[in-house]
């Protein structure tokens, strides 16, 4: 799959497929990588109607969109976060693919997909074990209590370990009338400049 016109969900969310593939049932397939081995540990399926599921009883791990995201999937396993983090100084973390995709396609910023709010703290815990130079983290999360609680747990995990992650993370709330960042994106008629300005202003204010 190479274009959003090839799948109903991508069309509705106005995002490019990036690392997605499509199975014979017309489900989007998004690879997620293990936090321990950096190999594919599960797959998220997104149906054309937007319903989502992971492989049963699998580790959730993480997925990501970055400047390596367009390379073949076989190389993504070798070139994932754990072996390619030395050049990164800013990471955005989202719950879902559509939020990550609209942010990445309008800003080009490296974006991690946690899969859900309960997995964000686990992703952050892994980031703390890697050696970054002046890493900054920004959380983009949904407008609900569960999402906010997930971010707060992640912030607790980060603590004050400035040797690993010197910049304080920030939370970029979507406006109350929007369910998530993609809703905000769609409400602005896909205005790239406004989306990038919003993210850049939040980064500038925080860091």
mmCIF file of C-alpha atoms in Angstrom:
data_model
loop_
_atom_site.group_PDB
_atom_site.id
_atom_site.type_symbol
_atom_site.label_atom_id
_atom_site.label_comp_id
_atom_site.label_asym_id
_atom_site.label_seq_id
_atom_site.Cartn_x
_atom_site.Cartn_y
_atom_site.Cartn_z
ATOM 1 C CA UNK A 1 0.000 0.000 0.000
ATOM 2 C CA UNK A 2 1.477 3.332 -1.054
ATOM 3 C CA UNK A 3 -1.300 5.903 -0.813
ATOM 4 C CA UNK A 4 -4.118 6.823 1.580
ATOM 5 C CA UNK A 5 -6.622 6.468 -1.273
ATOM 6 C CA UNK A 6 -6.113 2.702 -1.068
ATOM 7 C CA UNK A 7 -7.828 2.260 2.311
ATOM 8 C CA UNK A 8 -11.007 3.721 3.803
ATOM 9 C CA UNK A 9 -9.498 4.327 7.264
ATOM 10 C CA UNK A 10 -6.543 6.251 5.857
ATOM 11 C CA UNK A 11 -8.852 8.322 3.680
ATOM 12 C CA UNK A 12 -11.064 9.175 6.631
ATOM 13 C CA UNK A 13 -8.082 10.129 8.805
ATOM 14 C CA UNK A 14 -6.292 11.865 5.892
ATOM 15 C CA UNK A 15 -2.973 10.206 6.672
ATOM 16 C CA UNK A 16 -0.425 8.367 4.583
ATOM 17 C CA UNK A 17 0.152 4.623 5.099
ATOM 18 C CA UNK A 18 3.862 4.880 5.986
ATOM 19 C CA UNK A 19 4.712 1.459 7.507
ATOM 20 C CA UNK A 20 1.206 -0.018 7.048
ATOM 21 C CA UNK A 21 0.370 -2.948 4.881
ATOM 22 C CA UNK A 22 -3.028 -4.421 3.987
ATOM 23 C CA UNK A 23 -4.095 -8.049 4.396
ATOM 24 C CA UNK A 24 -6.536 -10.026 2.269
ATOM 25 C CA UNK A 25 -9.426 -8.919 4.510
ATOM 26 C CA UNK A 26 -8.646 -5.232 3.838
ATOM 27 C CA UNK A 27 -7.304 -4.692 7.360
ATOM 28 C CA UNK A 28 -4.416 -2.316 7.844
ATOM 29 C CA UNK A 29 -1.446 -4.118 9.404
ATOM 30 C CA UNK A 30 0.908 -2.142 11.652
ATOM 31 C CA UNK A 31 4.038 -3.887 12.999
ATOM 32 C CA UNK A 32 4.913 -3.394 16.669
ATOM 33 C CA UNK A 33 8.391 -4.098 17.985
ATOM 34 C CA UNK A 34 9.438 -5.714 21.239
ATOM 35 C CA UNK A 35 10.803 -3.424 23.938
ATOM 36 C CA UNK A 36 13.311 -6.145 24.776
ATOM 37 C CA UNK A 37 14.552 -7.640 21.508
ATOM 38 C CA UNK A 38 13.563 -5.044 18.884
ATOM 39 C CA UNK A 39 11.966 -7.782 16.779
ATOM 40 C CA UNK A 40 8.335 -7.674 15.692
ATOM 41 C CA UNK A 41 6.303 -8.856 18.697
ATOM 42 C CA UNK A 42 2.754 -8.202 17.537
ATOM 43 C CA UNK A 43 0.620 -6.704 14.810
ATOM 44 C CA UNK A 44 -2.180 -4.198 15.160
ATOM 45 C CA UNK A 45 -5.080 -4.671 12.775
ATOM 46 C CA UNK A 46 -7.227 -1.679 11.848
ATOM 47 C CA UNK A 47 -10.401 -2.473 9.953
ATOM 48 C CA UNK A 48 -11.842 -0.077 7.362
ATOM 49 C CA UNK A 49 -14.469 0.997 9.941
ATOM 50 C CA UNK A 50 -11.689 1.963 12.395
ATOM 51 C CA UNK A 51 -12.035 -0.889 14.892
ATOM 52 C CA UNK A 52 -8.657 -2.107 16.169
ATOM 53 C CA UNK A 53 -7.172 -5.213 17.709
ATOM 54 C CA UNK A 54 -3.783 -6.709 18.550
ATOM 55 C CA UNK A 55 -2.752 -10.347 18.339
ATOM 56 C CA UNK A 56 -4.104 -12.175 21.389
ATOM 57 C CA UNK A 57 -1.790 -12.433 24.436
ATOM 58 C CA UNK A 58 1.071 -10.632 22.676
ATOM 59 C CA UNK A 59 3.508 -8.075 24.048
ATOM 60 C CA UNK A 60 2.362 -4.636 22.933
ATOM 61 C CA UNK A 61 5.810 -3.119 22.394
ATOM 62 C CA UNK A 62 5.919 0.012 20.254
ATOM 63 C CA UNK A 63 5.788 1.180 16.665
ATOM 64 C CA UNK A 64 7.270 4.344 15.220
ATOM 65 C CA UNK A 65 7.342 6.793 12.345
ATOM 66 C CA UNK A 66 10.693 8.342 11.559
ATOM 67 C CA UNK A 67 13.066 8.902 8.705
ATOM 68 C CA UNK A 68 13.603 5.133 8.456
ATOM 69 C CA UNK A 69 9.892 4.378 8.193
ATOM 70 C CA UNK A 70 9.759 4.153 4.413
ATOM 71 C CA UNK A 71 12.350 1.371 4.128
ATOM 72 C CA UNK A 72 11.202 -2.247 3.653
ATOM 73 C CA UNK A 73 9.741 -3.936 6.715
ATOM 74 C CA UNK A 74 12.519 -6.548 6.817
ATOM 75 C CA UNK A 75 14.993 -3.752 7.456
ATOM 76 C CA UNK A 76 12.786 -2.032 10.026
ATOM 77 C CA UNK A 77 13.531 -4.915 12.380
ATOM 78 C CA UNK A 78 17.251 -4.225 12.054
ATOM 79 C CA UNK A 79 16.939 -0.452 12.062
ATOM 80 C CA UNK A 80 14.448 0.113 14.849
ATOM 81 C CA UNK A 81 14.611 2.340 17.877
ATOM 82 C CA UNK A 82 17.121 0.276 19.852
ATOM 83 C CA UNK A 83 19.847 0.499 17.202
ATOM 84 C CA UNK A 84 19.106 3.859 15.667
ATOM 85 C CA UNK A 85 18.612 6.273 18.529
ATOM 86 C CA UNK A 86 21.901 8.157 18.417
ATOM 87 C CA UNK A 87 20.657 10.875 16.046
ATOM 88 C CA UNK A 88 17.353 11.579 17.845
ATOM 89 C CA UNK A 89 16.978 14.607 20.129
ATOM 90 C CA UNK A 90 13.168 14.863 20.164
ATOM 91 C CA UNK A 91 10.596 12.087 20.444
ATOM 92 C CA UNK A 92 6.833 12.528 20.346
ATOM 93 C CA UNK A 93 4.751 9.722 21.872
ATOM 94 C CA UNK A 94 1.149 9.023 20.872
ATOM 95 C CA UNK A 95 -1.312 6.281 21.674
ATOM 96 C CA UNK A 96 -2.483 5.477 18.154
ATOM 97 C CA UNK A 97 -1.371 5.372 14.533
ATOM 98 C CA UNK A 98 -3.611 8.124 13.135
ATOM 99 C CA UNK A 99 -2.333 10.698 15.657
ATOM 100 C CA UNK A 100 1.256 9.723 14.968
ATOM 101 C CA UNK A 101 0.751 9.720 11.215
ATOM 102 C CA UNK A 102 -0.780 13.203 10.971
ATOM 103 C CA UNK A 103 1.920 14.626 13.249
ATOM 104 C CA UNK A 104 4.759 12.931 11.412
ATOM 105 C CA UNK A 105 3.549 13.821 7.935
ATOM 106 C CA UNK A 106 3.217 17.504 8.874
ATOM 107 C CA UNK A 107 6.336 17.894 11.058
ATOM 108 C CA UNK A 108 8.759 15.088 10.213
ATOM 109 C CA UNK A 109 9.408 14.583 13.936
ATOM 110 C CA UNK A 110 10.249 11.075 15.153
ATOM 111 C CA UNK A 111 7.036 9.713 16.670
ATOM 112 C CA UNK A 112 6.509 6.586 18.739
ATOM 113 C CA UNK A 113 3.159 4.776 18.785
ATOM 114 C CA UNK A 114 2.534 3.183 22.180
ATOM 115 C CA UNK A 115 -0.635 1.365 21.125
ATOM 116 C CA UNK A 116 -2.710 2.461 24.115
ATOM 117 C CA UNK A 117 -2.517 4.628 27.221
ATOM 118 C CA UNK A 118 -1.528 1.741 29.502
ATOM 119 C CA UNK A 119 1.607 1.017 27.469
ATOM 120 C CA UNK A 120 3.100 4.535 27.450
ATOM 121 C CA UNK A 121 4.905 4.116 30.786
ATOM 122 C CA UNK A 122 6.509 0.874 29.564
ATOM 123 C CA UNK A 123 7.800 2.627 26.436
ATOM 124 C CA UNK A 124 9.227 5.466 28.517
ATOM 125 C CA UNK A 125 10.871 2.987 30.876
ATOM 126 C CA UNK A 126 12.657 1.482 27.854
ATOM 127 C CA UNK A 127 13.760 4.917 26.636
ATOM 128 C CA UNK A 128 15.467 5.475 29.975
ATOM 129 C CA UNK A 129 17.718 2.473 29.351
ATOM 130 C CA UNK A 130 19.036 3.883 26.062
ATOM 131 C CA UNK A 131 21.776 6.454 25.716
ATOM 132 C CA UNK A 132 20.505 9.666 24.141
ATOM 133 C CA UNK A 133 22.060 13.075 23.776
ATOM 134 C CA UNK A 134 19.770 15.810 25.145
ATOM 135 C CA UNK A 135 16.588 13.900 24.459
ATOM 136 C CA UNK A 136 13.289 15.760 24.751
ATOM 137 C CA UNK A 137 9.974 13.946 25.016
ATOM 138 C CA UNK A 138 6.541 15.330 24.229
ATOM 139 C CA UNK A 139 3.364 13.373 24.893
ATOM 140 C CA UNK A 140 0.365 13.737 22.589
ATOM 141 C CA UNK A 141 -2.667 12.084 24.128
ATOM 142 C CA UNK A 142 -6.403 11.730 23.887
ATOM 143 C CA UNK A 143 -8.953 13.873 25.707
ATOM 144 C CA UNK A 144 -10.006 11.358 28.346
ATOM 145 C CA UNK A 145 -9.071 10.487 31.911
ATOM 146 C CA UNK A 146 -7.523 7.121 31.049
ATOM 147 C CA UNK A 147 -5.129 8.744 28.614
ATOM 148 C CA UNK A 148 -4.148 11.459 31.061
ATOM 149 C CA UNK A 149 -3.541 8.859 33.772
ATOM 150 C CA UNK A 150 -1.308 6.901 31.389
ATOM 151 C CA UNK A 151 0.796 9.998 30.729
ATOM 152 C CA UNK A 152 1.064 10.754 34.442
ATOM 153 C CA UNK A 153 2.374 7.234 35.056
ATOM 154 C CA UNK A 154 4.953 7.778 32.305
ATOM 155 C CA UNK A 155 6.061 11.060 33.875
ATOM 156 C CA UNK A 156 6.480 9.263 37.198
ATOM 157 C CA UNK A 157 8.682 6.697 35.454
ATOM 158 C CA UNK A 158 10.879 9.455 34.032
ATOM 159 C CA UNK A 159 11.389 11.001 37.450
ATOM 160 C CA UNK A 160 14.306 13.418 37.725
ATOM 161 C CA UNK A 161 16.938 11.352 35.955
ATOM 162 C CA UNK A 162 18.418 14.241 33.988
ATOM 163 C CA UNK A 163 21.438 12.160 32.963
ATOM 164 C CA UNK A 164 19.217 10.101 30.688
ATOM 165 C CA UNK A 165 16.440 12.515 29.720
ATOM 166 C CA UNK A 166 17.423 16.063 30.684
ATOM 167 C CA UNK A 167 14.357 17.870 29.382
ATOM 168 C CA UNK A 168 11.088 17.669 31.254
ATOM 169 C CA UNK A 169 8.329 15.958 29.250
ATOM 170 C CA UNK A 170 5.219 17.953 28.482
ATOM 171 C CA UNK A 171 1.645 17.015 27.784
ATOM 172 C CA UNK A 172 0.005 18.553 24.736
ATOM 173 C CA UNK A 173 -3.731 18.393 25.388
ATOM 174 C CA UNK A 174 -6.086 18.297 22.471
ATOM 175 C CA UNK A 175 -8.920 20.758 22.914
ATOM 176 C CA UNK A 176 -11.828 19.449 24.906
ATOM 177 C CA UNK A 177 -14.197 19.144 21.975
ATOM 178 C CA UNK A 178 -11.787 16.838 20.129
ATOM 179 C CA UNK A 179 -11.379 13.160 20.972
ATOM 180 C CA UNK A 180 -7.753 13.023 19.871
ATOM 181 C CA UNK A 181 -5.112 14.893 17.915
ATOM 182 C CA UNK A 182 -6.255 13.527 14.574
ATOM 183 C CA UNK A 183 -9.720 14.995 15.212
ATOM 184 C CA UNK A 184 -8.075 18.358 15.810
ATOM 185 C CA UNK A 185 -6.052 17.891 12.622
ATOM 186 C CA UNK A 186 -9.158 17.127 10.567
ATOM 187 C CA UNK A 187 -11.035 20.096 12.042
ATOM 188 C CA UNK A 188 -8.356 22.434 10.723
ATOM 189 C CA UNK A 189 -8.892 21.371 7.121
ATOM 190 C CA UNK A 190 -5.528 19.595 7.056
ATOM 191 C CA UNK A 191 -3.610 22.848 7.468
ATOM 192 C CA UNK A 192 0.028 21.707 7.740
ATOM 193 C CA UNK A 193 1.342 25.067 8.908
ATOM 194 C CA UNK A 194 -1.104 25.266 11.818
ATOM 195 C CA UNK A 195 -0.339 21.733 12.982
ATOM 196 C CA UNK A 196 3.418 22.269 12.830
ATOM 197 C CA UNK A 197 3.125 25.641 14.558
ATOM 198 C CA UNK A 198 1.098 24.086 17.380
ATOM 199 C CA UNK A 199 3.702 21.369 17.965
ATOM 200 C CA UNK A 200 6.660 23.732 17.596
ATOM 201 C CA UNK A 201 5.112 26.256 19.997
ATOM 202 C CA UNK A 202 4.577 23.529 22.587
ATOM 203 C CA UNK A 203 8.176 22.371 22.185
ATOM 204 C CA UNK A 204 9.552 25.915 22.384
ATOM 205 C CA UNK A 205 7.472 26.680 25.481
ATOM 206 C CA UNK A 206 8.572 23.520 27.265
ATOM 207 C CA UNK A 207 12.216 23.350 26.315
#
